[in-house]
Coordinates of C-alpha atoms in Angstrom, one line a residue:
X1 CA 144.5 27.9 -65.3
X2 CA 145.9 29.6 -62.2
X3 CA 149.7 29.7 -62.0
X4 CA 152.3 31.2 -59.7
X5 CA 153.6 33.2 -62.7
X6 CA 151.6 36.2 -61.7
X7 CA 150.6 38.9 -64.2
X8 CA 148.5 42.1 -63.5
X9 CA 145.0 41.1 -62.7
X10 CA 145.6 37.5 -62.0
X11 CA 144.9 35.8 -58.6
X12 CA 148.0 35.9 -56.5
X13 CA 146.9 35.3 -52.9
X14 CA 144.0 34.3 -50.7
X15 CA 143.3 34.2 -47.0
X16 CA 140.5 33.4 -44.7
X17 CA 139.1 35.6 -42.0
X18 CA 138.3 33.5 -38.9
X19 CA 136.9 33.9 -35.4
X20 CA 138.7 30.8 -34.1
X21 CA 142.0 30.3 -35.9
X22 CA 143.0 27.0 -34.1
X23 CA 139.7 25.4 -35.0
X24 CA 139.9 26.7 -38.6
X25 CA 143.4 25.5 -39.0
X26 CA 142.4 22.0 -37.7
X27 CA 139.5 21.8 -40.1
X28 CA 141.4 22.7 -43.3
X29 CA 144.4 20.6 -42.2
X30 CA 142.0 17.6 -42.1
X31 CA 140.3 18.4 -45.4
X32 CA 143.3 19.2 -47.5
X33 CA 146.2 17.8 -45.4
X34 CA 147.5 21.4 -45.1
X35 CA 150.1 22.2 -42.5
X36 CA 149.4 25.4 -40.5
X37 CA 152.3 27.7 -39.7
X38 CA 151.4 30.4 -37.2
X39 CA 153.3 33.7 -37.1
X40 CA 152.3 34.5 -33.5
X41 CA 151.1 37.6 -31.6
X42 CA 153.6 39.9 -33.4
X43 CA 151.7 39.2 -36.7
X44 CA 148.3 39.5 -35.2
X45 CA 147.8 35.7 -35.1
X46 CA 148.1 35.5 -38.9
X47 CA 149.4 32.2 -40.2
X48 CA 150.0 30.3 -43.4
X49 CA 148.6 27.0 -44.8
X50 CA 151.3 24.9 -46.6
X51 CA 151.3 21.7 -48.5
X52 CA 154.5 19.8 -49.6
X53 CA 156.5 22.7 -48.2
X54 CA 154.7 25.3 -50.4
X55 CA 152.4 28.1 -49.2
X56 CA 148.9 27.8 -50.5
X57 CA 146.9 30.4 -48.5
X58 CA 146.7 32.4 -45.3
X59 CA 144.4 32.7 -42.3
X60 CA 143.9 35.5 -39.8
X61 CA 141.4 37.0 -37.4
X62 CA 138.4 38.9 -38.7
X63 CA 139.1 42.6 -38.6
X64 CA 135.9 44.2 -39.8
X65 CA 133.0 44.6 -37.4
X66 CA 130.0 42.4 -38.4
X67 CA 132.0 40.5 -41.1
X68 CA 131.3 36.9 -41.7
X69 CA 134.1 34.3 -41.9
X70 CA 135.0 34.2 -45.6
X71 CA 137.8 33.7 -48.1
X72 CA 139.3 36.8 -49.6
X73 CA 140.9 36.6 -53.0
X74 CA 143.7 39.0 -53.9
X75 CA 144.5 40.0 -57.5
X76 CA 148.0 41.2 -58.6
X77 CA 148.4 44.9 -59.3
X78 CA 151.4 47.1 -60.1
X79 CA 150.1 50.0 -58.0
X80 CA 147.7 49.3 -55.1
X81 CA 147.0 53.0 -54.5
X82 CA 146.1 53.7 -58.1
X83 CA 143.9 50.6 -58.2
X84 CA 142.1 51.6 -55.1
X85 CA 141.5 55.1 -56.5
X86 CA 140.3 53.6 -59.8
X87 CA 137.9 51.3 -58.0
X88 CA 136.3 54.3 -56.2
X89 CA 136.0 56.2 -59.4
X90 CA 134.3 53.3 -61.0
X91 CA 131.7 53.1 -58.3
X92 CA 133.3 50.7 -55.9
X93 CA 134.6 51.3 -52.4
X94 CA 137.8 51.0 -50.4
X95 CA 137.3 49.0 -47.2
X96 CA 140.9 48.8 -46.2
X97 CA 143.0 51.6 -47.5
X98 CA 146.3 50.8 -49.3
X99 CA 148.7 49.5 -46.6
X100 CA 152.4 48.9 -46.9
X101 CA 153.8 45.6 -45.7
X102 CA 157.4 46.7 -45.6
X103 CA 159.6 45.0 -48.1
X104 CA 156.9 42.5 -49.0
X105 CA 154.6 44.9 -50.8
X106 CA 151.3 46.8 -50.4
X107 CA 147.7 45.6 -50.2
X108 CA 144.2 47.1 -50.3
X109 CA 140.8 45.6 -49.7
X110 CA 138.0 46.8 -52.0
X111 CA 134.3 46.3 -52.8
X112 CA 132.9 46.3 -56.3
X113 CA 129.8 48.5 -57.1
X114 CA 127.5 45.5 -56.6
X115 CA 128.9 44.6 -53.2
X116 CA 131.5 41.9 -54.0
X117 CA 134.6 42.1 -51.8
X118 CA 138.1 41.4 -53.1
X119 CA 141.6 42.6 -52.5
X120 CA 144.7 43.6 -54.5
X121 CA 148.4 43.0 -53.8
X122 CA 151.3 45.0 -55.1
X123 CA 154.6 43.0 -54.6
X124 CA 157.6 44.7 -53.1
X125 CA 161.2 43.4 -53.2
X126 CA 160.0 39.8 -53.2
X127 CA 157.3 38.5 -55.5
X128 CA 155.1 37.1 -52.7
X129 CA 151.9 35.2 -53.3
X130 CA 150.9 31.5 -53.1
X131 CA 153.6 29.0 -54.1
X132 CA 151.4 26.2 -55.3
X133 CA 148.3 26.3 -57.6
X134 CA 146.2 24.3 -60.1
X135 CA 147.1 21.0 -58.2
X136 CA 145.3 19.0 -55.5
X137 CA 145.1 20.9 -52.3
X138 CA 145.6 24.3 -53.9
X139 CA 143.6 27.1 -55.7
X140 CA 142.5 26.2 -59.2
X141 CA 139.8 28.7 -60.0
X142 CA 138.0 31.8 -58.6
X143 CA 134.3 32.6 -58.9
X144 CA 132.1 35.6 -58.4
X145 CA 128.3 35.3 -57.7
X146 CA 126.9 38.7 -58.6
X147 CA 123.5 40.3 -58.9
X148 CA 124.6 42.3 -62.0
X149 CA 126.8 40.3 -64.4
X150 CA 127.0 43.2 -67.0
X151 CA 127.9 45.7 -64.3
X152 CA 130.6 43.4 -62.8
X153 CA 132.2 42.7 -66.2
X154 CA 132.3 46.4 -66.9
X155 CA 133.8 47.2 -63.5
X156 CA 136.5 44.5 -63.4
X157 CA 137.2 45.1 -67.1
X158 CA 138.0 48.7 -66.4
X159 CA 139.9 48.0 -63.3
X160 CA 142.1 45.1 -64.4
X161 CA 141.6 44.9 -68.2
X162 CA 140.1 41.4 -67.9
X163 CA 138.6 40.0 -71.0
X164 CA 135.5 37.8 -70.8
X165 CA 133.9 35.1 -72.9
X166 CA 130.3 33.9 -72.2
X167 CA 129.0 30.3 -72.3
X168 CA 125.5 29.0 -71.6
X169 CA 124.9 27.0 -68.5
X170 CA 123.2 23.6 -68.9
X171 CA 119.5 23.4 -68.7
X172 CA 118.9 27.0 -69.4
X173 CA 120.5 28.1 -66.2
X174 CA 121.8 31.4 -67.5
X175 CA 125.2 32.5 -68.7
X176 CA 128.7 31.9 -67.2
X177 CA 131.4 34.4 -68.0
X178 CA 135.0 33.2 -68.1
X179 CA 137.7 35.7 -66.9
X180 CA 141.1 36.1 -68.4
X181 CA 143.9 38.6 -67.4
X182 CA 144.6 41.5 -69.9
X183 CA 146.7 40.4 -72.8
X184 CA 146.7 36.8 -71.9
X185 CA 145.5 33.7 -73.8
X186 CA 142.7 31.4 -72.9
X187 CA 145.1 29.1 -71.1
X188 CA 145.4 31.8 -68.4
X189 CA 141.7 31.9 -67.6
X190 CA 141.5 32.2 -63.9
X191 CA 137.8 32.4 -63.0
X192 CA 134.3 33.0 -63.8
X193 CA 131.2 35.0 -62.8
X194 CA 127.5 34.4 -63.0
X195 CA 124.4 36.4 -62.2
X196 CA 122.1 35.3 -59.4
X197 CA 119.2 36.9 -57.7
X198 CA 119.7 38.3 -54.2
X199 CA 117.5 35.5 -52.9
X200 CA 120.1 33.0 -54.1
X201 CA 122.8 34.8 -52.2
X202 CA 121.4 34.3 -48.7
X203 CA 124.8 33.1 -47.5
X204 CA 126.1 36.7 -47.7
X205 CA 122.8 38.5 -46.9
X206 CA 121.8 38.9 -50.6
X207 CA 125.1 40.6 -51.6
X208 CA 127.5 39.3 -54.2
X209 CA 130.6 37.4 -53.2
X210 CA 133.8 35.8 -54.4
X211 CA 134.8 32.3 -53.4
X212 CA 137.8 30.0 -54.1
X213 CA 137.8 26.6 -55.9
X214 CA 140.3 24.1 -54.6
X215 CA 141.5 21.2 -56.7
X216 CA 141.3 17.7 -55.2
X217 CA 142.2 14.3 -56.6
X218 CA 138.9 12.8 -55.2
X219 CA 135.9 15.1 -54.8
X220 CA 133.8 12.6 -52.9
X221 CA 136.5 11.7 -50.4
X222 CA 137.2 15.4 -49.8
X223 CA 133.5 16.1 -49.2
X224 CA 133.5 13.2 -46.7
X225 CA 136.3 14.9 -44.8
X226 CA 134.4 18.2 -44.9
X227 CA 131.4 16.7 -43.2
X228 CA 133.4 14.6 -40.8
X229 CA 135.2 17.8 -39.7
X230 CA 132.0 19.6 -38.9
X231 CA 131.5 21.4 -42.3
X232 CA 128.5 21.0 -44.6
X233 CA 127.7 20.7 -48.3
X234 CA 125.5 23.2 -50.2
X235 CA 125.6 21.4 -53.5
X236 CA 126.9 18.1 -54.8
X237 CA 129.1 16.2 -55.3
X238 CA 127.9 16.3 -58.9
X239 CA 129.4 16.0 -62.4
X240 CA 129.7 19.1 -64.6
X241 CA 130.3 18.2 -68.2
X242 CA 133.7 19.4 -69.4
X243 CA 134.5 20.7 -65.9
X244 CA 134.7 17.8 -63.5
X245 CA 133.2 16.6 -60.3
X246 CA 132.5 19.3 -57.8
X247 CA 130.8 20.3 -54.6
X248 CA 130.1 23.6 -52.9
X249 CA 131.0 23.4 -49.2
X250 CA 130.9 25.4 -46.0
X251 CA 133.5 25.1 -43.2
X252 CA 132.1 24.9 -39.7
X253 CA 132.1 28.7 -39.4
X254 CA 130.2 29.2 -42.6
X255 CA 133.0 30.2 -45.0
X256 CA 132.2 28.9 -48.5
X257 CA 134.5 27.2 -50.9
X258 CA 134.3 24.7 -53.8
X259 CA 136.2 21.5 -54.2
X260 CA 136.8 20.2 -57.8
X261 CA 138.2 17.1 -59.4
X262 CA 138.9 18.4 -62.9
X263 CA 137.7 16.4 -65.9
X264 CA 140.6 14.9 -67.8
X265 CA 139.8 17.0 -70.9
X266 CA 139.6 20.2 -68.7
X267 CA 143.1 19.8 -67.2
X268 CA 145.7 22.3 -68.4

């Protein structure tokens, strides 16, 4: 499960790059009942999504030329500069060099050797990060679609010390690898990765990508809100044994995310 008790290598933040922040904020506010809190021009139009008074994610303008609207997942690190250097040495790339955010901490945006984009966050004087997780309307899982599962496991294992455990997908659909932060028990599993062909990754031009999974109390009702708000559904809603009822969705700008009503026996 994902918690707000962050440890090195665990998800600690996520934000969405958008071409139209007011429209994006309106969509997600409708889908998840999130409240949008803009910071204004002085923060580059960046703002926060909140639920029940707790921050769950951020949204800001796209900053990379040619980038598609997409969610960015941040993983906790004790040293953003060292992690960026290690990513390069392991065959990855630095898209946004380690940047200080004053007393709040430091961040860097990276790319794994297969092309999957992610970010890291080093807290400063305050812990930072999302304040609500593993509950309806918040992040409950992270997922990587990659063209090289073995290579991805090697890269992230070296970078963060993640441990992995493999499970077969139903119907001979391949293998799903569960991800756990270094030194943590299975109760701290925070995500999974699976190998797909580049043809199955057309959403991102054939390149690997991470996406978030948001918990919901009613998957079908949330999907109805997605479509009513101008989004679309790539898969589902459907039941996954031992996991719950889920759907893969796109917001109106094409950013992908998953909504999941966890099975009773899958709840932590």
